[in-house]
mmCIF file of C-alpha atoms in Angstrom:
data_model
loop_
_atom_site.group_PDB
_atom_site.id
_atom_site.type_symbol
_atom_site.label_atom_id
_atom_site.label_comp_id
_atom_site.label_asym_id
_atom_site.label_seq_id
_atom_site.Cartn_x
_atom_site.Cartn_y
_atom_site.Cartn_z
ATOM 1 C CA UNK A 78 -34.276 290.584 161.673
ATOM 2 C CA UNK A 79 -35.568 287.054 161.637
ATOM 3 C CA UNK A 80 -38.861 288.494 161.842
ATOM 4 C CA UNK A 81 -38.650 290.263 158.346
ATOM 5 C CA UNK A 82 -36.606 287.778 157.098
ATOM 6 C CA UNK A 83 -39.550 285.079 157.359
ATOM 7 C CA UNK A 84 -42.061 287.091 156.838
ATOM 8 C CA UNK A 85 -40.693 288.408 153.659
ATOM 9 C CA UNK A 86 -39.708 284.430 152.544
ATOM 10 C CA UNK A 87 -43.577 283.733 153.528
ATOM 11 C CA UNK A 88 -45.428 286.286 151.994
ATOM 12 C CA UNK A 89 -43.175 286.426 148.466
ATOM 13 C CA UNK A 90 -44.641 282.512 148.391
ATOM 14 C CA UNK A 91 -47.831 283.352 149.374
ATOM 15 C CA UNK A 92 -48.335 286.429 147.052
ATOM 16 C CA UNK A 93 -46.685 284.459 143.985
ATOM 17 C CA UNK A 94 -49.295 281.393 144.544
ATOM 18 C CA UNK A 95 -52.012 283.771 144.221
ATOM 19 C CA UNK A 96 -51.334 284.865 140.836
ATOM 20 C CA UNK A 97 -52.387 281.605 139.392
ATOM 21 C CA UNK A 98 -55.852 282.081 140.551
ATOM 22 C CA UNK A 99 -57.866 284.579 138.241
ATOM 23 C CA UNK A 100 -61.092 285.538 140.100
ATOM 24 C CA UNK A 101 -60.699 289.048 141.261
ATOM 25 C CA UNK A 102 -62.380 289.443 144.690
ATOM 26 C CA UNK A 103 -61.677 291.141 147.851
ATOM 27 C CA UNK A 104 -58.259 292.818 148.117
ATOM 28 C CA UNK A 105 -55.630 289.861 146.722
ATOM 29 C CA UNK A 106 -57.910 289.463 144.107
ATOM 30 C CA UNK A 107 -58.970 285.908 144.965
ATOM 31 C CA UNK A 108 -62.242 284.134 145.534
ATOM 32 C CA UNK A 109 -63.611 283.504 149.116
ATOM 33 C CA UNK A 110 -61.894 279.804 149.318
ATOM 34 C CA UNK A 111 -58.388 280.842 148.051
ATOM 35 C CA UNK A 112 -58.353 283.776 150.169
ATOM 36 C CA UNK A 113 -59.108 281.570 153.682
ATOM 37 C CA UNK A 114 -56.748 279.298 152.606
ATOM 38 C CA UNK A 115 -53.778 282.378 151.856
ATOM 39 C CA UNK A 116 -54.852 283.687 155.559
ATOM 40 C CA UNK A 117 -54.781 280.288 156.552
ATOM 41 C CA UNK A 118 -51.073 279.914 155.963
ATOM 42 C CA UNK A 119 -50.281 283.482 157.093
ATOM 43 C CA UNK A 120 -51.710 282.612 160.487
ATOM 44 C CA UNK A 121 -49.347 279.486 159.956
ATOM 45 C CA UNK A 122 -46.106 282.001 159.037
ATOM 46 C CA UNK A 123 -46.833 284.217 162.432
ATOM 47 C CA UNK A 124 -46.969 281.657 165.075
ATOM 48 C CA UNK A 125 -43.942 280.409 163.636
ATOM 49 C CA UNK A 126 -42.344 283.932 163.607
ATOM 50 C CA UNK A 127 -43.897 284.452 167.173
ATOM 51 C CA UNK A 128 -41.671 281.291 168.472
ATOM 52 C CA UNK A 129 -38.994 281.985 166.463
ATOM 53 C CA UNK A 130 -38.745 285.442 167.686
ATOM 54 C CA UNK A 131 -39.465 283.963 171.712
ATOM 55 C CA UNK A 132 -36.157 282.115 170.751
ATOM 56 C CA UNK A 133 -34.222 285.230 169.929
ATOM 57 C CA UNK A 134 -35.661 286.575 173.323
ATOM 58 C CA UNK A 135 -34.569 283.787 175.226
ATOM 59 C CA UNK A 136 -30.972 283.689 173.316
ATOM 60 C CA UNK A 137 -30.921 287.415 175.073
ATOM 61 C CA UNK A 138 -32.286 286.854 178.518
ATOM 62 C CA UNK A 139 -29.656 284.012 178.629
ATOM 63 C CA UNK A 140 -26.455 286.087 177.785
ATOM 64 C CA UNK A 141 -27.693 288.815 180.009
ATOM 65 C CA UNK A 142 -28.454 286.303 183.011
ATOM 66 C CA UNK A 143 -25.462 284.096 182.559
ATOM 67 C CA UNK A 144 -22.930 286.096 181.380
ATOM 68 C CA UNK A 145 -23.430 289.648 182.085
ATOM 69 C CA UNK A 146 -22.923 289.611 186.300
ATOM 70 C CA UNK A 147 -19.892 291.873 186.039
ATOM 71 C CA UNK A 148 -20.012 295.774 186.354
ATOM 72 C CA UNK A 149 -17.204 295.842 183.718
ATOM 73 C CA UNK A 150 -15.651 293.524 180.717
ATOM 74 C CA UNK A 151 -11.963 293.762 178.831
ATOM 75 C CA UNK A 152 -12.687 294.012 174.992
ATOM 76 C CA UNK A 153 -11.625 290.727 174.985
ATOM 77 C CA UNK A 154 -14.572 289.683 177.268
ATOM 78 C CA UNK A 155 -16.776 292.074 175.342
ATOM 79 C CA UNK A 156 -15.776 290.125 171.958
ATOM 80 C CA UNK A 157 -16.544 286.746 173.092
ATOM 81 C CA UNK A 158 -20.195 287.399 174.734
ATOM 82 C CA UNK A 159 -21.031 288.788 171.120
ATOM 83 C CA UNK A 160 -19.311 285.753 169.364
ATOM 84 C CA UNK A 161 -21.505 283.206 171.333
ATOM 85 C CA UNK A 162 -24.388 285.480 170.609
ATOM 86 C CA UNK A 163 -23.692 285.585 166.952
ATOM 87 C CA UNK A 164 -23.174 281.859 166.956
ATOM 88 C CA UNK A 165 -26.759 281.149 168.363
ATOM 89 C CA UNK A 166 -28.553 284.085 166.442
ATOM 90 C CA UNK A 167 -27.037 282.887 163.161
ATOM 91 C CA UNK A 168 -28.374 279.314 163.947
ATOM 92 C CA UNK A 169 -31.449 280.348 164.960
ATOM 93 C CA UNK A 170 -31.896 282.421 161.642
ATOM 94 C CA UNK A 171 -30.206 279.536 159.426
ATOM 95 C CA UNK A 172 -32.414 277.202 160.884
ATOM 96 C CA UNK A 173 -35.405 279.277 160.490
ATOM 97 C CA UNK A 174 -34.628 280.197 156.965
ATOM 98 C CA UNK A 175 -33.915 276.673 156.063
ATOM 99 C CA UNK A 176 -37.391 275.617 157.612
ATOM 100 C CA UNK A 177 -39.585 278.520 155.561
ATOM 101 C CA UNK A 178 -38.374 277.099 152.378
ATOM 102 C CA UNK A 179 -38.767 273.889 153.035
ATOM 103 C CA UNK A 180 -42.530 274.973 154.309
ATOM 104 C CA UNK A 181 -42.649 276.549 151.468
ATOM 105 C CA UNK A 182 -41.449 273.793 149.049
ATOM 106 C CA UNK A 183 -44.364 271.312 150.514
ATOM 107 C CA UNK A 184 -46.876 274.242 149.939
ATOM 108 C CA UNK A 185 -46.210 274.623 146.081
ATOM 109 C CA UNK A 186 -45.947 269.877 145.628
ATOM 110 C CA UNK A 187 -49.685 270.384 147.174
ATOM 111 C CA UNK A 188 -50.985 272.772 144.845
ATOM 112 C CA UNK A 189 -48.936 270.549 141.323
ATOM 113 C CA UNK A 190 -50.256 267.598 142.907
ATOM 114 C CA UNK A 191 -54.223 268.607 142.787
ATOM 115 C CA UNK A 192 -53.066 270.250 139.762
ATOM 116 C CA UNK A 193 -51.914 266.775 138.254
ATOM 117 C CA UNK A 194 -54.385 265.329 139.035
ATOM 118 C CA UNK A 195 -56.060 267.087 136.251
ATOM 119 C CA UNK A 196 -53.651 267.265 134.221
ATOM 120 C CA UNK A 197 -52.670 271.024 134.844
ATOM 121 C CA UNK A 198 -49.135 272.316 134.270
ATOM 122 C CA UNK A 199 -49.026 275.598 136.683
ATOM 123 C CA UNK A 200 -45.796 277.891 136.138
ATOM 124 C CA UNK A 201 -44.006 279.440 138.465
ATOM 125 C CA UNK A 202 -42.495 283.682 137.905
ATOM 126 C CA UNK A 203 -39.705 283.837 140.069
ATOM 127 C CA UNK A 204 -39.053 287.523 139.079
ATOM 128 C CA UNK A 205 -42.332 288.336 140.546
ATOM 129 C CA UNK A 206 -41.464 287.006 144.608
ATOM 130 C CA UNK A 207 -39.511 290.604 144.950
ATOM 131 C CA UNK A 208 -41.977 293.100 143.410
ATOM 132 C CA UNK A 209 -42.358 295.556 146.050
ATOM 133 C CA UNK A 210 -45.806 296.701 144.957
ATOM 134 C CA UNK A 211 -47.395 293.147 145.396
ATOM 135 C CA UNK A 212 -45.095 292.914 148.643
ATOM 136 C CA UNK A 213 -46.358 295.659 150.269
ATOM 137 C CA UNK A 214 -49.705 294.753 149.201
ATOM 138 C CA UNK A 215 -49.521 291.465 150.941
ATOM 139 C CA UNK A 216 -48.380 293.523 153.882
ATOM 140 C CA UNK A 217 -51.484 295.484 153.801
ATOM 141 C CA UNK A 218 -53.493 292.550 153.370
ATOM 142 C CA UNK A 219 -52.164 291.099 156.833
ATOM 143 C CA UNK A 220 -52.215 294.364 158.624
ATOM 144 C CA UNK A 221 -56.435 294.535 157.719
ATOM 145 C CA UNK A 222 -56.672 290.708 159.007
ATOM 146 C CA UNK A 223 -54.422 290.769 161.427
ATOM 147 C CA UNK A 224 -54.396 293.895 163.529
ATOM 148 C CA UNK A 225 -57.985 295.085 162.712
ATOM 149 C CA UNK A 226 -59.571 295.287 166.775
ATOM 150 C CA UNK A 227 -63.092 294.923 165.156
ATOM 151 C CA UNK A 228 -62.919 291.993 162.620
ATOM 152 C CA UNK A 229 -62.993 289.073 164.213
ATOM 153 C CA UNK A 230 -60.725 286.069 163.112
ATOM 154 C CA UNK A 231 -61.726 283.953 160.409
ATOM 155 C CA UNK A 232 -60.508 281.215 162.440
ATOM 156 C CA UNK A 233 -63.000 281.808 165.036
ATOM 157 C CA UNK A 234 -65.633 281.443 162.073
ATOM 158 C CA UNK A 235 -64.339 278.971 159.930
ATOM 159 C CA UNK A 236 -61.790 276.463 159.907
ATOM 160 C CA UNK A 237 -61.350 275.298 156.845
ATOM 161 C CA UNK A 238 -59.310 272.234 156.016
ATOM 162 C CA UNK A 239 -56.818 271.493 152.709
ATOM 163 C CA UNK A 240 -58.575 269.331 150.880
ATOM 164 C CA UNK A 241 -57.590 266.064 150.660
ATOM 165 C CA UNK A 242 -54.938 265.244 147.561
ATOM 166 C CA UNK A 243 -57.289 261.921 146.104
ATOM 167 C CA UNK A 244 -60.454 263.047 147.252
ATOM 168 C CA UNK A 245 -62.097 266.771 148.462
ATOM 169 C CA UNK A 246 -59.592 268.862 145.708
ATOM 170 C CA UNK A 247 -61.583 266.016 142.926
ATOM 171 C CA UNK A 248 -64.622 266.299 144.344
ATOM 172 C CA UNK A 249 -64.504 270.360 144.653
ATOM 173 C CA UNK A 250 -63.575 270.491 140.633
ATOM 174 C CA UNK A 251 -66.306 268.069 139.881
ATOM 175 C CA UNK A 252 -68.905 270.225 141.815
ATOM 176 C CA UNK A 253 -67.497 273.102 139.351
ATOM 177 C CA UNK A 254 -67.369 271.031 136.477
ATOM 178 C CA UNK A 255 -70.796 270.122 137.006
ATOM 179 C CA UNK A 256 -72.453 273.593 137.866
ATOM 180 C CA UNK A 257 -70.430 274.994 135.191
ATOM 181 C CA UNK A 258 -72.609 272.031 132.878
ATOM 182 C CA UNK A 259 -75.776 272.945 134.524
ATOM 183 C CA UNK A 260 -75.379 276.819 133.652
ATOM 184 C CA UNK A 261 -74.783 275.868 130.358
ATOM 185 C CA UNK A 262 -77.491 273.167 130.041
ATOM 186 C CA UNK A 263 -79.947 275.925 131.497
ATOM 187 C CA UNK A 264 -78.497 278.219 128.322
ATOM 188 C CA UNK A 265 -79.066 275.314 125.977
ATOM 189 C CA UNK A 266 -82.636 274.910 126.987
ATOM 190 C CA UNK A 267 -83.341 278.703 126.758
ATOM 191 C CA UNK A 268 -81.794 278.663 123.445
ATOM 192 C CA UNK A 269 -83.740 275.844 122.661
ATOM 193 C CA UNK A 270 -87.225 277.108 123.507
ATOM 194 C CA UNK A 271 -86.192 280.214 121.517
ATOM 195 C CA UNK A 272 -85.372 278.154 118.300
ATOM 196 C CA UNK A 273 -88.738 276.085 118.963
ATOM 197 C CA UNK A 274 -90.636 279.506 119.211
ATOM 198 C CA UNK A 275 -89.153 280.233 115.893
ATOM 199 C CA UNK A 276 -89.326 277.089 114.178
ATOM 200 C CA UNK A 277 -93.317 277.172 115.201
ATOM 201 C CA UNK A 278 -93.520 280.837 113.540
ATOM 202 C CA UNK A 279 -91.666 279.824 110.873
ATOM 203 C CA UNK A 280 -93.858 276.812 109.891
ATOM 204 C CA UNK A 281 -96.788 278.812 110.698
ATOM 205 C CA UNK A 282 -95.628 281.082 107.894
ATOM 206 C CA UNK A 283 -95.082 278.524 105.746
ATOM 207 C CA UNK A 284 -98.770 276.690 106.127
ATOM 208 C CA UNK A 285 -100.167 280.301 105.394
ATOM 209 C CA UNK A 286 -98.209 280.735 102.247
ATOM 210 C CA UNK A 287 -99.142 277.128 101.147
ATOM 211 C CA UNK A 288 -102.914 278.703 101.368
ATOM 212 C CA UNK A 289 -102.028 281.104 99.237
ATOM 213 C CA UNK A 290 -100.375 279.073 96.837
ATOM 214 C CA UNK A 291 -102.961 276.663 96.639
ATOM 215 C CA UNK A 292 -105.722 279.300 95.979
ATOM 216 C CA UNK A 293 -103.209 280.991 93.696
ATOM 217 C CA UNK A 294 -103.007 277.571 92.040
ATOM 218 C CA UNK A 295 -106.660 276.916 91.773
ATOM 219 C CA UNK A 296 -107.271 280.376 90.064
ATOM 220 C CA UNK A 297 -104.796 279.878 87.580
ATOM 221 C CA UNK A 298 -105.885 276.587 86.898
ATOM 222 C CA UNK A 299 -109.238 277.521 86.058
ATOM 223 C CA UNK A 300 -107.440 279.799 83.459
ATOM 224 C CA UNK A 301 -105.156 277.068 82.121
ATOM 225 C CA UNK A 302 -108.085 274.438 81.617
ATOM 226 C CA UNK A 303 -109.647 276.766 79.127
ATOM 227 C CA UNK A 304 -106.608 277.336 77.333
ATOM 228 C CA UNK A 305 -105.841 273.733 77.685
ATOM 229 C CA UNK A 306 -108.912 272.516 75.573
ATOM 230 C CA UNK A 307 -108.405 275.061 73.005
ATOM 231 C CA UNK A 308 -105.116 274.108 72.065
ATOM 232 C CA UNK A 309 -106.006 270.515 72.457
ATOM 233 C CA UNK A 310 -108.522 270.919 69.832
ATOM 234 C CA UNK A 311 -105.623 272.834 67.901
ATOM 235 C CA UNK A 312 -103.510 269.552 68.174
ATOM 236 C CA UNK A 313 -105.752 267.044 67.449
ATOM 237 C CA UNK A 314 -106.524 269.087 64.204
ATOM 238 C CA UNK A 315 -103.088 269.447 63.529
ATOM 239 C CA UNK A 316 -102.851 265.797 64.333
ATOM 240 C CA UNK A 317 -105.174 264.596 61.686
ATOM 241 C CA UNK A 318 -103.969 266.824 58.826
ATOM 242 C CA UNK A 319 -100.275 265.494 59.452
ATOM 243 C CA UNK A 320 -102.259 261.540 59.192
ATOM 244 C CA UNK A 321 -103.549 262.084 56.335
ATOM 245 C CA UNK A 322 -100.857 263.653 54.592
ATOM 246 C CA UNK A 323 -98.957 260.830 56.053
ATOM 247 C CA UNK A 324 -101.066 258.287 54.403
ATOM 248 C CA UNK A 325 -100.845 260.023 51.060
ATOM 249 C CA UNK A 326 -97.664 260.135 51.097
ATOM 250 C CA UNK A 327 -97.951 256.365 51.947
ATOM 251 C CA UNK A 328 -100.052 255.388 49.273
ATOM 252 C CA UNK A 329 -97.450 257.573 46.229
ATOM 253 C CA UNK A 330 -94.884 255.619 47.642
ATOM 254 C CA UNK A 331 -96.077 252.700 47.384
ATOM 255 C CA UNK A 332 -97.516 253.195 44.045
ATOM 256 C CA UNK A 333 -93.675 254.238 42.825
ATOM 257 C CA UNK A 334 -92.555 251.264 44.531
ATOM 258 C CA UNK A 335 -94.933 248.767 42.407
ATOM 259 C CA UNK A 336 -93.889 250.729 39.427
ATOM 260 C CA UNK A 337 -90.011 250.429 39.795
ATOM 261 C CA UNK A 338 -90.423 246.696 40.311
ATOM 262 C CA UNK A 339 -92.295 246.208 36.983
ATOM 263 C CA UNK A 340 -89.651 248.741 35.452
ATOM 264 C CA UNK A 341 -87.027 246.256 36.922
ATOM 265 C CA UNK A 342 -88.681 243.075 35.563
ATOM 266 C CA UNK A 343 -88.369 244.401 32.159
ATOM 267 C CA UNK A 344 -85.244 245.313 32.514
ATOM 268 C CA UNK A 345 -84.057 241.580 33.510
ATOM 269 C CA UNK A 346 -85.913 240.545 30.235
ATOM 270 C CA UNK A 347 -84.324 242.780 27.889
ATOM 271 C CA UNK A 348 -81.002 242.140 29.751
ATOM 272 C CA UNK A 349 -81.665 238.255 29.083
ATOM 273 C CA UNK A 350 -82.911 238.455 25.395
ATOM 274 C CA UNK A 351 -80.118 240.939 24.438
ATOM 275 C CA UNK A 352 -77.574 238.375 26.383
ATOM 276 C CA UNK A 353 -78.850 235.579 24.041
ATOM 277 C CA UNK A 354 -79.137 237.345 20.967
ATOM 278 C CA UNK A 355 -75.593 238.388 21.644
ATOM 279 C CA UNK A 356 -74.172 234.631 21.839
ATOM 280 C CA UNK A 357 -75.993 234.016 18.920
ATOM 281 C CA UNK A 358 -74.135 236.567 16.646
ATOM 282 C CA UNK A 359 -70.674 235.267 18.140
ATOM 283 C CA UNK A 360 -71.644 231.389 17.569
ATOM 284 C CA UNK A 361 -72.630 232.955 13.854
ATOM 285 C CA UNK A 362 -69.828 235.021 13.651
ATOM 286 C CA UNK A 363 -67.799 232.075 14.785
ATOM 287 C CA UNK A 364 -69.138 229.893 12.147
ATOM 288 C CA UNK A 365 -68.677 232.244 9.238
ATOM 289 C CA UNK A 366 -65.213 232.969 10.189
ATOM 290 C CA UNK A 367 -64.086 229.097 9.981
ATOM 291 C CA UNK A 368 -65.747 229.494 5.959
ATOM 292 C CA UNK A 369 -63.549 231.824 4.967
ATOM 293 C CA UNK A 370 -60.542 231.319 2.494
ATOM 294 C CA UNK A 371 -58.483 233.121 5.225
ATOM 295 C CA UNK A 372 -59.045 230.861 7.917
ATOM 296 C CA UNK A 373 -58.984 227.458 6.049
ATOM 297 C CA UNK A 374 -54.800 228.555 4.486
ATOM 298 C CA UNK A 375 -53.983 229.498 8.479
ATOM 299 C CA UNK A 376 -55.189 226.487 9.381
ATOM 300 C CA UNK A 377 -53.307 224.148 6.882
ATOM 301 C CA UNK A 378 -50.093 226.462 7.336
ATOM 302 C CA UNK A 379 -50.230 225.580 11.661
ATOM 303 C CA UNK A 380 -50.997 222.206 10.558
ATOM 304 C CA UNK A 381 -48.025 221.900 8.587
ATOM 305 C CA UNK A 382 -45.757 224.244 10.873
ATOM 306 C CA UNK A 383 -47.207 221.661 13.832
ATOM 307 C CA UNK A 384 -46.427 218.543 11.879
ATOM 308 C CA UNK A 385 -42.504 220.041 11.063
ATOM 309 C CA UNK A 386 -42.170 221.098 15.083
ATOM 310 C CA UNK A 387 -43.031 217.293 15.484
ATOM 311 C CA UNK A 388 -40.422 216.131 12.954
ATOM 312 C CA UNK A 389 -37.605 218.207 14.522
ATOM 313 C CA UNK A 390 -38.216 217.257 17.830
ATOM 314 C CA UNK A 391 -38.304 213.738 16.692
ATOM 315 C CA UNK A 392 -34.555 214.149 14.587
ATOM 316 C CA UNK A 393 -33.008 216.287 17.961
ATOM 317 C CA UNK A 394 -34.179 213.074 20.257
ATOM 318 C CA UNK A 395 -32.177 210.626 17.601
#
């Protein structure tokens, strides 16, 4: 009972560590190093069960030397022998129990503590430590290393160690990290030469078009240089009829110009002459007007009219 009991507590652990790991090899579908290091701790579980199950043995071969010298025991005899032996059994088994978990317990702090260190979070299914398929799969697992008469021990082979917390576990990833970084450098340079082979076709291409332009350009240009003096004969033709209708044009306007400015000279003069002769007539008209019989009795009647306003003014001031 405290065989299956440990076992069971061992192998649940065990078989739930492994599903973190997700390289499928071999039979718990683990790489070479995760699966010395599960047999490692199996190896670990049975000598422990071996001992533990040596004590149950002994507990036995005690009771049977000690206390069973008598050809015949009273129920009350009877009960205490198995009391005492289910007080030491139940020990044994609490104690045992008690020890596999805390075994267990320091198994998983090593694992989060490499995982820490790079700043891994690992989760845990607890549902998972009583699935009987991967149980039984575990089982066979142990039963192939184990009890197999023709494969030898991996012990006997190799002995691998847990790497060290601040040192082998860093210096194991690093070795990954870096031939990880070296396959992918080794894909960069591939890809590289593969772009280079392209970019040299490509600008081979493009040199051989350039050719063709150039050629295409040289024909055509031959054309257009024929074409070209033609219609720069065209221009300049066009060129010196638009002068010279320019300059005609020039010389009419300038020719209008002269004449407006002698039409506007006379003008001023007549302006002037009529202006004078027009004062003139009002001086004259002026000067006949003051003759008249009219304008001689208005002038003696505001005269008079002035001299009485006078008069009046004087009498209101008295």
């Amino acid at each position: 009972m405290i065989a299956c009991v440990f076992i069971v507590g061992s192998f649940i652990t065990v078989a739930r560590l492994t599903n973190y790991f997700s390289l499928f090899q071999a039979e718990l579908g683990l790489n070479e190093h995760h699966q010395n290091e599960v047999i490692n701790y199996m190896r670990f579980a049975r000598s422990k069960r071996g001992l533990r199950l040596k004590t149950v043995d002994s507990c036995f071969q005690d009771l049977k030397e000690s206390r069973l010298v008598d050809e015949t025991f009273t129920i009350d005899e009877v009960s205490e022998v198995l009391s005492g032996l289910q007080a030491v059994v139940h020990s044994e088994v609490e104690s045992e129990l008690i020890n596999t978990a805390y075994t267990n317990v320091l198994l998983l702090r090593q694992l989060f503590s490499q995982a820490e260190k790079w700043y891994l979070k690992l989760q845990t299914d607890i549902s998972e430590l009583e699935n009987r398929e991967l149980l039984e799969q575990v089982a066979e697992f142990e039963k192939a290393e184990f009890t197999s008469s023709t494969k030898k021990p991996i012990i006997d082979i190799i002995k691998p160690k847990l790497a060290p917390l601040n040192e082998g576990g860093t210096a194991e990833l690093l070795n990954k990290e870096i031939l990880r970084l070296q396959e992918e450098n080794e894909k960069l340079k591939f890809r590289l030469k593969t772009i280079e082979m392209q970019a040299m076709n490509a600008l081979d291409e493009k040199l051989e078009l350039e050719r063709a332009l150039r050629d295409l350009q040289l024909d055509q240009g031959n054309q257009k240089d024929f074409i070209k003096a033609q219609d720069l004969s065209d221009l300049e033709n066009t060129v010196a009829a638009l002068k010279s209708e320019f300059q005609k044009t020039l010389s009419d306007k300038t020719e209008n110009q002269k004449c407006l400015e002698e039409s506007l000279a006379t003008a001023k003069h007549d302006l002037l002459r009529v202006q004078e002769q027009l004062s003139m007539a009002e001086k004259e008209l002026e000067k006949k007007f003051q003759q008249t019989a009219a304008y001689r009795n208005m002038k003696e009647i505001l005269t008079k009219k002035n001299d009485q306003i006078k008069d009046l003014r004087k009498r209101l001031a008295k």
